[in-house]
CSV table of C-alpha atoms in Angstrom, one decimal:
chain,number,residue,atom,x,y,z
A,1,UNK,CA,9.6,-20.9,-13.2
A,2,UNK,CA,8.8,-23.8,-10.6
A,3,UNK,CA,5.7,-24.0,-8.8
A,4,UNK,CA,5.6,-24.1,-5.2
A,5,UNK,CA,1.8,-25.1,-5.1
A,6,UNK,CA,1.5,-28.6,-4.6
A,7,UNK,CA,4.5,-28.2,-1.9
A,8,UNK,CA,1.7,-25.6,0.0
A,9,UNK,CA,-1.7,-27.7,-0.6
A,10,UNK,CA,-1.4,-30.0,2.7
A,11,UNK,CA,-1.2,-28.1,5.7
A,12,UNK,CA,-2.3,-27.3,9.2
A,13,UNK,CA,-2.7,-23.8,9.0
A,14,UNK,CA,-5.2,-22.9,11.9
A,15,UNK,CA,-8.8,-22.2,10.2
A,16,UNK,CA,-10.0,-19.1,9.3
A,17,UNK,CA,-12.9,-17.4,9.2
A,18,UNK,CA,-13.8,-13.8,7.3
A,19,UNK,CA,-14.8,-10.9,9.4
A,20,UNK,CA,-16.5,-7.7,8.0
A,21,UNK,CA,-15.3,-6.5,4.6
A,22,UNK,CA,-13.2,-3.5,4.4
A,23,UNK,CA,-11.3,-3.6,1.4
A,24,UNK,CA,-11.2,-4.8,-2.2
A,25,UNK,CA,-8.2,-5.2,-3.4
A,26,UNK,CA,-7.9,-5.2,-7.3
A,27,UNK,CA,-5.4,-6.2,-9.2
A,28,UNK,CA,-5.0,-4.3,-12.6
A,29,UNK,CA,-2.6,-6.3,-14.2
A,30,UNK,CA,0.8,-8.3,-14.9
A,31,UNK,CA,2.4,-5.4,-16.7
A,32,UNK,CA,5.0,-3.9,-15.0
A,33,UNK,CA,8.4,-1.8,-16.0
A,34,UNK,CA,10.1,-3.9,-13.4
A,35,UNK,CA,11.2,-7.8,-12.7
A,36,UNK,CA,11.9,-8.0,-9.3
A,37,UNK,CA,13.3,-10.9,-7.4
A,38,UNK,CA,10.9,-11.2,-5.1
A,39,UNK,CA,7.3,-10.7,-6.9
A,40,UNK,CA,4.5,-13.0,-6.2
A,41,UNK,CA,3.2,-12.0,-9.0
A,42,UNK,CA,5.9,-12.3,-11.4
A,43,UNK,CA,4.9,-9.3,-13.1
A,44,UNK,CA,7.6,-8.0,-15.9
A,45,UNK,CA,7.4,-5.4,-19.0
A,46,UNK,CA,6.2,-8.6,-20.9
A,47,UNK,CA,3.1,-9.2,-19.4
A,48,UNK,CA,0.0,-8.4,-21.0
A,49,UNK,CA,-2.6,-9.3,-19.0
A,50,UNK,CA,-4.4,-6.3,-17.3
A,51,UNK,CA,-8.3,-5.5,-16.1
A,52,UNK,CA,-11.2,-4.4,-18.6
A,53,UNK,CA,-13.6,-1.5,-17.9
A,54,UNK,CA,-16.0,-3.5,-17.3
A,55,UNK,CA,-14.7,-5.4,-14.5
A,56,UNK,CA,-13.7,-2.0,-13.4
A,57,UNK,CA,-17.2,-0.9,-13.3
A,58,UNK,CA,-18.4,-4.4,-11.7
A,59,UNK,CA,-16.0,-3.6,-8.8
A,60,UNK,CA,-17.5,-0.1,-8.0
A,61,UNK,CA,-21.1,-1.5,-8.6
A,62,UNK,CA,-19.5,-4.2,-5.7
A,63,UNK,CA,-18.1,-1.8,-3.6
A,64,UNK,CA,-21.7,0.2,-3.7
A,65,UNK,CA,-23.9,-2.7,-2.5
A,66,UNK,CA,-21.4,-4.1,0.3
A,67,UNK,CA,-20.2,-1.0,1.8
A,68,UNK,CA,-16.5,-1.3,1.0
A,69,UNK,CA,-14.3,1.8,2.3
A,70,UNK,CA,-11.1,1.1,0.6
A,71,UNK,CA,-10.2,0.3,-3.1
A,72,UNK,CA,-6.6,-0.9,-3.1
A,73,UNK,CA,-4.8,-0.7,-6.2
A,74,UNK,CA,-2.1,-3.8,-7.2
A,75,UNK,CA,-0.1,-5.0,-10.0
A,76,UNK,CA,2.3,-5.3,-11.6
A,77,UNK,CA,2.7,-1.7,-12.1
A,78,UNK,CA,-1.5,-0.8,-11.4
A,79,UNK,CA,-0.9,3.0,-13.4
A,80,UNK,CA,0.2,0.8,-16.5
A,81,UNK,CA,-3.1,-0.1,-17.0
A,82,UNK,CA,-5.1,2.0,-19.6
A,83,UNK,CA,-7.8,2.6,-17.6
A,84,UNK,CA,-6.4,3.3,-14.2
A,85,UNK,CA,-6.7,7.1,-14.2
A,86,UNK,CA,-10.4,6.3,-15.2
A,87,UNK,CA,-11.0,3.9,-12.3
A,88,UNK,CA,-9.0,6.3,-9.2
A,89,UNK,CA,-11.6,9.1,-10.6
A,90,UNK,CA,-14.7,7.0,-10.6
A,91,UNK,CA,-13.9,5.6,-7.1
A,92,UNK,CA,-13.2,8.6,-5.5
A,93,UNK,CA,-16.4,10.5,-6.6
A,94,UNK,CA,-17.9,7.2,-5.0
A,95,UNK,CA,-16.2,8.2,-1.7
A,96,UNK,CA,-13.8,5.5,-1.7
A,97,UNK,CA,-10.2,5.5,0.0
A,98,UNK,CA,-7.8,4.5,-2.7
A,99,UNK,CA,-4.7,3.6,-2.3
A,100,UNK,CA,-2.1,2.7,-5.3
A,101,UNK,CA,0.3,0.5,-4.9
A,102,UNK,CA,3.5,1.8,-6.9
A,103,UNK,CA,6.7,1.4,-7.6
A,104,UNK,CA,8.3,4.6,-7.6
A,105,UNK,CA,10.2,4.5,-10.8
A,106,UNK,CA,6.8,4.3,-12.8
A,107,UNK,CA,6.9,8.2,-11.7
A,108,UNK,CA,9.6,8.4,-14.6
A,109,UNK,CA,8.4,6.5,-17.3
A,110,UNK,CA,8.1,8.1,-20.7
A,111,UNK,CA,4.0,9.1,-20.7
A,112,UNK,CA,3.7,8.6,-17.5
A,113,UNK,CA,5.2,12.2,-16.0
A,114,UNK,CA,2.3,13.5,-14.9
A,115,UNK,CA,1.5,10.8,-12.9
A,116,UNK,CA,2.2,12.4,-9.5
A,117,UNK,CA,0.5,15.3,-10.3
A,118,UNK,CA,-3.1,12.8,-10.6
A,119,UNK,CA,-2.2,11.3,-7.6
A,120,UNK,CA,-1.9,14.5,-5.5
A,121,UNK,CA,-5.1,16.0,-7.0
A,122,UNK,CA,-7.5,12.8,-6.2
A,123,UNK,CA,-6.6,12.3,-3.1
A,124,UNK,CA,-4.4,8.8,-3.2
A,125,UNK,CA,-2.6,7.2,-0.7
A,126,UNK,CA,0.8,5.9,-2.0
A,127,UNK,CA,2.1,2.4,-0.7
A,128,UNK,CA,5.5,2.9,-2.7
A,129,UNK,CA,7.9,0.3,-2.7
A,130,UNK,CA,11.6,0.8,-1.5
A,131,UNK,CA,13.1,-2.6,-0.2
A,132,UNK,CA,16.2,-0.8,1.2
A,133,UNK,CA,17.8,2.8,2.1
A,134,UNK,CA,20.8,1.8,0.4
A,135,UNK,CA,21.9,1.9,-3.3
A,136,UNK,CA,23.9,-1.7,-3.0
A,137,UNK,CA,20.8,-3.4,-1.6
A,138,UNK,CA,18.0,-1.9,-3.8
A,139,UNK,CA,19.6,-2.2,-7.1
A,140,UNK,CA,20.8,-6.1,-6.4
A,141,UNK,CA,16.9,-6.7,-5.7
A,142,UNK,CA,15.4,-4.6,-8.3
A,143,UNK,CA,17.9,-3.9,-11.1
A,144,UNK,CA,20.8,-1.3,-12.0
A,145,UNK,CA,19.4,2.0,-11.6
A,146,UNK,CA,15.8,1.6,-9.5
A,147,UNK,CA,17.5,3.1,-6.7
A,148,UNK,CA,18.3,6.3,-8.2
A,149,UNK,CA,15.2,6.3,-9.5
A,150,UNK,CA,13.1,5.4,-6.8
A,151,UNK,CA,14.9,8.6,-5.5
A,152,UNK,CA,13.5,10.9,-7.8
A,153,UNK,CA,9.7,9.9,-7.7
A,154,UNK,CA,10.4,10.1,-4.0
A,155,UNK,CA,11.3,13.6,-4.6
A,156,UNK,CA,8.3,14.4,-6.7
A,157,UNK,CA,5.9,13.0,-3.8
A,158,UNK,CA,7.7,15.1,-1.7
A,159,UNK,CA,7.4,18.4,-3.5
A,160,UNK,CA,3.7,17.6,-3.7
A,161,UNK,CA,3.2,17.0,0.0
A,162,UNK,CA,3.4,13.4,0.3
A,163,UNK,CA,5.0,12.3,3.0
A,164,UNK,CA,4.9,15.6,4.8
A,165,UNK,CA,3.2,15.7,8.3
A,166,UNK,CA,-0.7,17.7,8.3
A,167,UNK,CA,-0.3,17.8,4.4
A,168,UNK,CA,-2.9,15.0,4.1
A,169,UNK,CA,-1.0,13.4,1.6
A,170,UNK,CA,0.1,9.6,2.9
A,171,UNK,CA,3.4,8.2,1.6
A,172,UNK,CA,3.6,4.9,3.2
A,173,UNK,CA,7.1,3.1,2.0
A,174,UNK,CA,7.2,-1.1,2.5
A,175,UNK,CA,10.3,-3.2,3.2
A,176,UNK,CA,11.0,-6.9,2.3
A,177,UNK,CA,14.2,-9.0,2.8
A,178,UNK,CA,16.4,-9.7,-0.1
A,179,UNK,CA,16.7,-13.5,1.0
A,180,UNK,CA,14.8,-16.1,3.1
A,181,UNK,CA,14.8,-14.4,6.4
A,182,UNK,CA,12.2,-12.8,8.2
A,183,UNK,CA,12.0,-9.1,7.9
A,184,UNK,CA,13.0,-7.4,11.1
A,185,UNK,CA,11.3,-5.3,13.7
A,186,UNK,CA,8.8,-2.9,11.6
A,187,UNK,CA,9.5,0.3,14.6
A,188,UNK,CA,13.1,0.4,14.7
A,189,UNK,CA,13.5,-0.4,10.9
A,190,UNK,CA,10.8,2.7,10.4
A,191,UNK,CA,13.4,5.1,12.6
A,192,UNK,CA,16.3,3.8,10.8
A,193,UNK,CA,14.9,4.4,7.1
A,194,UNK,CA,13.3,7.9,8.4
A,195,UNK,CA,16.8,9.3,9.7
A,196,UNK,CA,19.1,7.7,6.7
A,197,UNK,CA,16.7,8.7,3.5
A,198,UNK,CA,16.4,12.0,5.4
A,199,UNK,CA,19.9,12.6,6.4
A,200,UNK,CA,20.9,11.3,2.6
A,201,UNK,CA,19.0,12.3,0.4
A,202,UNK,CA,16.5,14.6,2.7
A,203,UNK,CA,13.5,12.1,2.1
A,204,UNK,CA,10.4,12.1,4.5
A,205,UNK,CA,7.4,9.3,4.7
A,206,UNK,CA,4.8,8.4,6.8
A,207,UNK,CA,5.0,5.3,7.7
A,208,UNK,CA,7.3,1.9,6.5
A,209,UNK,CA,5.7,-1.3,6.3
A,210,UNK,CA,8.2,-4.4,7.0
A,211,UNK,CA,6.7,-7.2,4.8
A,212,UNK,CA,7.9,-10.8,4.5
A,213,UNK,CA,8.2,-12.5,1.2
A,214,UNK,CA,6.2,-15.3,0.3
A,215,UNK,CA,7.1,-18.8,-1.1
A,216,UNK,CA,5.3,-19.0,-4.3
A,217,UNK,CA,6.0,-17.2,-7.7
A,218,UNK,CA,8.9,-16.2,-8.4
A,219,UNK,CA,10.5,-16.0,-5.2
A,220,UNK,CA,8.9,-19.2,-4.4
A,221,UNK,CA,10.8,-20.7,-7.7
A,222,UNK,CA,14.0,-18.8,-6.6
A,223,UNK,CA,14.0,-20.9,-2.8
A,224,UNK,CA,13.2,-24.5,-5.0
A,225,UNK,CA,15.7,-24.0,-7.3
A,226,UNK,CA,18.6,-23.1,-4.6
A,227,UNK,CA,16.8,-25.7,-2.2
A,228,UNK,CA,15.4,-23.6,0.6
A,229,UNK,CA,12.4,-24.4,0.5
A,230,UNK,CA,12.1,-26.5,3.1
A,231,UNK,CA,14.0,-24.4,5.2
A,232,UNK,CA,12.5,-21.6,4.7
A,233,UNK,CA,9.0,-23.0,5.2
A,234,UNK,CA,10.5,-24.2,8.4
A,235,UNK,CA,11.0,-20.7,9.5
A,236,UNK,CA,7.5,-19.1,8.9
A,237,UNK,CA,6.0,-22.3,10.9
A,238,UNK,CA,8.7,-21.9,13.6
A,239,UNK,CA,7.9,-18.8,13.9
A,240,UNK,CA,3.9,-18.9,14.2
A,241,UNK,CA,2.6,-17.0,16.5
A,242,UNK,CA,-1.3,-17.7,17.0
A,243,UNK,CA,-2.0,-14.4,18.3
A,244,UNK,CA,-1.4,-12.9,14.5
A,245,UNK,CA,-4.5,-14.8,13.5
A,246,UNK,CA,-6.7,-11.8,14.8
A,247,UNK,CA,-5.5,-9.3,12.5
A,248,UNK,CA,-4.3,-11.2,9.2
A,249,UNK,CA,-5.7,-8.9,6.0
A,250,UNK,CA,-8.1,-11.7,4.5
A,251,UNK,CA,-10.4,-11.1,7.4
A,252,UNK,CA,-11.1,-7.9,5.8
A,253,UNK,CA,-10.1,-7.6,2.8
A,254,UNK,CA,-11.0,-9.7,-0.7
A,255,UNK,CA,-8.6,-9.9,-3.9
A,256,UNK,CA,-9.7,-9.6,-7.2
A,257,UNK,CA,-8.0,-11.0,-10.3
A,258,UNK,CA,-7.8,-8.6,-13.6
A,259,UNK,CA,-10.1,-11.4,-15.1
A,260,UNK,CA,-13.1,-10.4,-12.1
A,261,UNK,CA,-12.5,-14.0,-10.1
A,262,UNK,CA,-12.4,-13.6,-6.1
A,263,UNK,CA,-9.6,-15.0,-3.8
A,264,UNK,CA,-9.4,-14.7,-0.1
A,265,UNK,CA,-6.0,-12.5,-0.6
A,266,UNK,CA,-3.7,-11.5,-3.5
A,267,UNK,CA,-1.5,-14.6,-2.7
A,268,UNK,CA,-4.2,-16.9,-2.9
A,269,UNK,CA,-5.1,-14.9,-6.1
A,270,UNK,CA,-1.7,-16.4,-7.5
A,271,UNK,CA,-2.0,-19.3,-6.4
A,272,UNK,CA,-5.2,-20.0,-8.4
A,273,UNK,CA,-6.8,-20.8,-5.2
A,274,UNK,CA,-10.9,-19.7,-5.0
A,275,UNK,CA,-12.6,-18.2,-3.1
A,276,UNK,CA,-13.7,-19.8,0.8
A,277,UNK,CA,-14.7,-23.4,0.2
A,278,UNK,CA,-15.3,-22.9,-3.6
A,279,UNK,CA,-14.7,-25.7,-6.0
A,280,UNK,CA,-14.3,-23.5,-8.8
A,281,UNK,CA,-13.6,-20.0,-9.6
A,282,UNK,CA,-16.0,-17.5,-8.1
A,283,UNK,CA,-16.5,-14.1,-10.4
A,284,UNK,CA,-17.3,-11.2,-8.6
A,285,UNK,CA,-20.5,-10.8,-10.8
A,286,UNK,CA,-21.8,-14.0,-8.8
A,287,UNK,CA,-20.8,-11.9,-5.3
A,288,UNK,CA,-22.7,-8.6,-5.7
A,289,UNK,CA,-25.4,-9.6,-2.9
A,290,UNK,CA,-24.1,-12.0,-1.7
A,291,UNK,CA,-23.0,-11.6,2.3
A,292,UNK,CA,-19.5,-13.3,2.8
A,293,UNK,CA,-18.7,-12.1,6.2
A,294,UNK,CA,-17.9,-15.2,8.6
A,295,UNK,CA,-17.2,-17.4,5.5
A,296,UNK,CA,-14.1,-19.8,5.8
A,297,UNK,CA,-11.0,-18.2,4.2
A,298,UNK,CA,-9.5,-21.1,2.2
A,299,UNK,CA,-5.5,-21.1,3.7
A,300,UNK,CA,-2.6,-23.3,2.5
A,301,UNK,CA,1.5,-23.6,3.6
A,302,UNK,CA,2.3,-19.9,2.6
A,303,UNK,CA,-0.2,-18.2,5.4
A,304,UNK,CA,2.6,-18.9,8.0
A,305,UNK,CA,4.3,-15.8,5.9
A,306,UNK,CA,1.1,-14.0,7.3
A,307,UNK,CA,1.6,-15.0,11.2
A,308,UNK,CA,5.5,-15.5,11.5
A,309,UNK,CA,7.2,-13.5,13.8
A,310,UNK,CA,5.8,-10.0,13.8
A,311,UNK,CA,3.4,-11.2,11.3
A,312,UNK,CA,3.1,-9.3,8.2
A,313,UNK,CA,-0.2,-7.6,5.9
A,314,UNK,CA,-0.7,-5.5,3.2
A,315,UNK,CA,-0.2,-2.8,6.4
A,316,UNK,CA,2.6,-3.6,7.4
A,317,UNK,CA,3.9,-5.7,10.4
A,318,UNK,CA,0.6,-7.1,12.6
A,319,UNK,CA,2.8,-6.8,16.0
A,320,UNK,CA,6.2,-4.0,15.5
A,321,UNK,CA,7.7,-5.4,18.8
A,322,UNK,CA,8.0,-9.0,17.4
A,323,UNK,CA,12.1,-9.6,17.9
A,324,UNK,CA,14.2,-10.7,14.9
A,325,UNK,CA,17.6,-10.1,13.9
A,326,UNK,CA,18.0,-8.7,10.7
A,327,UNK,CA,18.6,-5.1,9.7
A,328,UNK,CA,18.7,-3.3,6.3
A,329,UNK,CA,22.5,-3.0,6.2
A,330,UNK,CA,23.0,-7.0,6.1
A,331,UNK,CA,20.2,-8.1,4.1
């Protein structure tokens, strides 16, 4: 796999400076049952890599002391991890907002079938992955199969309430182009996967978040090696747009590695990039009184993917009326 690093290092990304912290955003480990095109991670069944206890433990003891609302659970696949059932108990008892980041065919795996079920009964938003609401689309991105089985965890959210309006159980579904295009309009996109996955295959959600893919990892590898890079990079700047800067995620939020290091986002995180103006890797042991709020946010070439067009965040698009031109059916 290339590395689209040292092609990101010089830029002139606005500066950026942390507001107050929301969120921490773990991530659990490499491990996934997937290999998808686009992972910044590049997570696949043969990583081992995942988080220890321990860190697990640090995080909550973090999370205490700063006032963190939300824990926000990544991967790779984030319920592969031995210990994740542990960690979604602990942090809800502590009052935190969890939300798991999932894949929807983890739902099927062998030991892993009662996995909605835990969900449902602790409370956890789901941020489930569907690139597209057609077969053709999902399956080219993901792999023969994911589709259909994306379907059916779909369907076991659904029995359980996700997804269903007053149940309190949030089924949020996120959307990122096959290629190296910008993701279109978050609204419109949200209508047209609500009416087709319901009309299909009688699906509900609550809300679809239109993400765009970043240049680094594997997807990153995928635009060097096919040489659009360049244009692609050209795209995100072209399509800057200053006013995104408000409401990028890293002004909340703060990534951490399985390993315990801090990054200013899960990009960054994959990037190897530390933490603000850190020369070295900053553990989150080093953090736990530490006040970080209105520290720089160290940024590189791949933020544009944060501010282009409609802009784009772990929640989705930062401005839904941003116009583009792509649609699910042509991606």
């Amino acid at each position: 796999m290339r590395d689209t690093y040292h092609l990101l290092q010089k830029t002139d990304f606005p500066a950026l400076r942390r507001g107050r912290l929301e969120t921490l955003q773990a991530n659990l480990g490499y491990r996934c049952n997937q290999s998808c095109f686009h992972c910044h991670v590049a997570a696949s069944p043969k990583r081992t890599e995942e988080m220890a206890w321990d860190t697990m433990e640090l995080m909550l003891q973090f999370a205490r002391r700063q006032g963190i609302v939300t824990l926000d659970l990544t991967g790779g696949a984030p319920e592969l991890n031995p210990h994740f059932r542990r960690l979604v108990q602990a942090a809800r008892a502590q009052g935190l907002r969890v939300i798991d980041r999932c894949n929807l065919t983890i739902l099927n795996e062998p030991g892993h079938e009662d996995l909605a079920e835990f969900l449902a009964a602790n409370a956890v938003e789901i941020v489930a992955s569907l690139p597209c609401y057609l077969e053709e689309n999902v399956d080219r991105q993901r792999g023969d199969g994911v589709f259909d089985s994306s379907l059916a965890g779909l369907r076991k959210l659904n029995a359980l309430g996700y997804g269903l309006p007053d149940s309190g159980r949030i089924l949020n579904l996120v959307y990122n182009p096959v290629g190296a295009t910008l993701p279109p309009p978050q609204e419109p996109l949200e209508a047209a996967y609500k009416e087709q996955l319901a009309i299909r295959y009688g699906i509900v959600f609550n809300r679809l978040f239109a993400l765009a893919n970043m240049p680094i990892q594997r997807f990153g590898s995928q635009l060097v090696s096919r040489q659009q890079f360049d244009g692609y990079m050209g795209l995100l700047k072209g399509a800057h747009r200053d006013e995104n800067l408000a409401g990028v995620m890293c002004k909340t939020l703060i990534s951490v590695s399985w390993q315990g290091q801090v990054h200013d986002c899960d990009f960054n995180q994959m990037l190897g990039m530390p933490l603000g103006c850190a020369a070295a890797p900053v553990h989150l042991a080093d953090l736990l009184d530490v006040d970080i709020n209105n520290m720089p946010i160290r940024v590189a070439g791949h933020c544009y993917g944060c501010t282009a067009g409609q802009g784009s965040s772990c929640g989705g698009a930062l401005d839904s009326h941003s116009p583009q031109e792509e649609t699910c059916t042509n991606s």
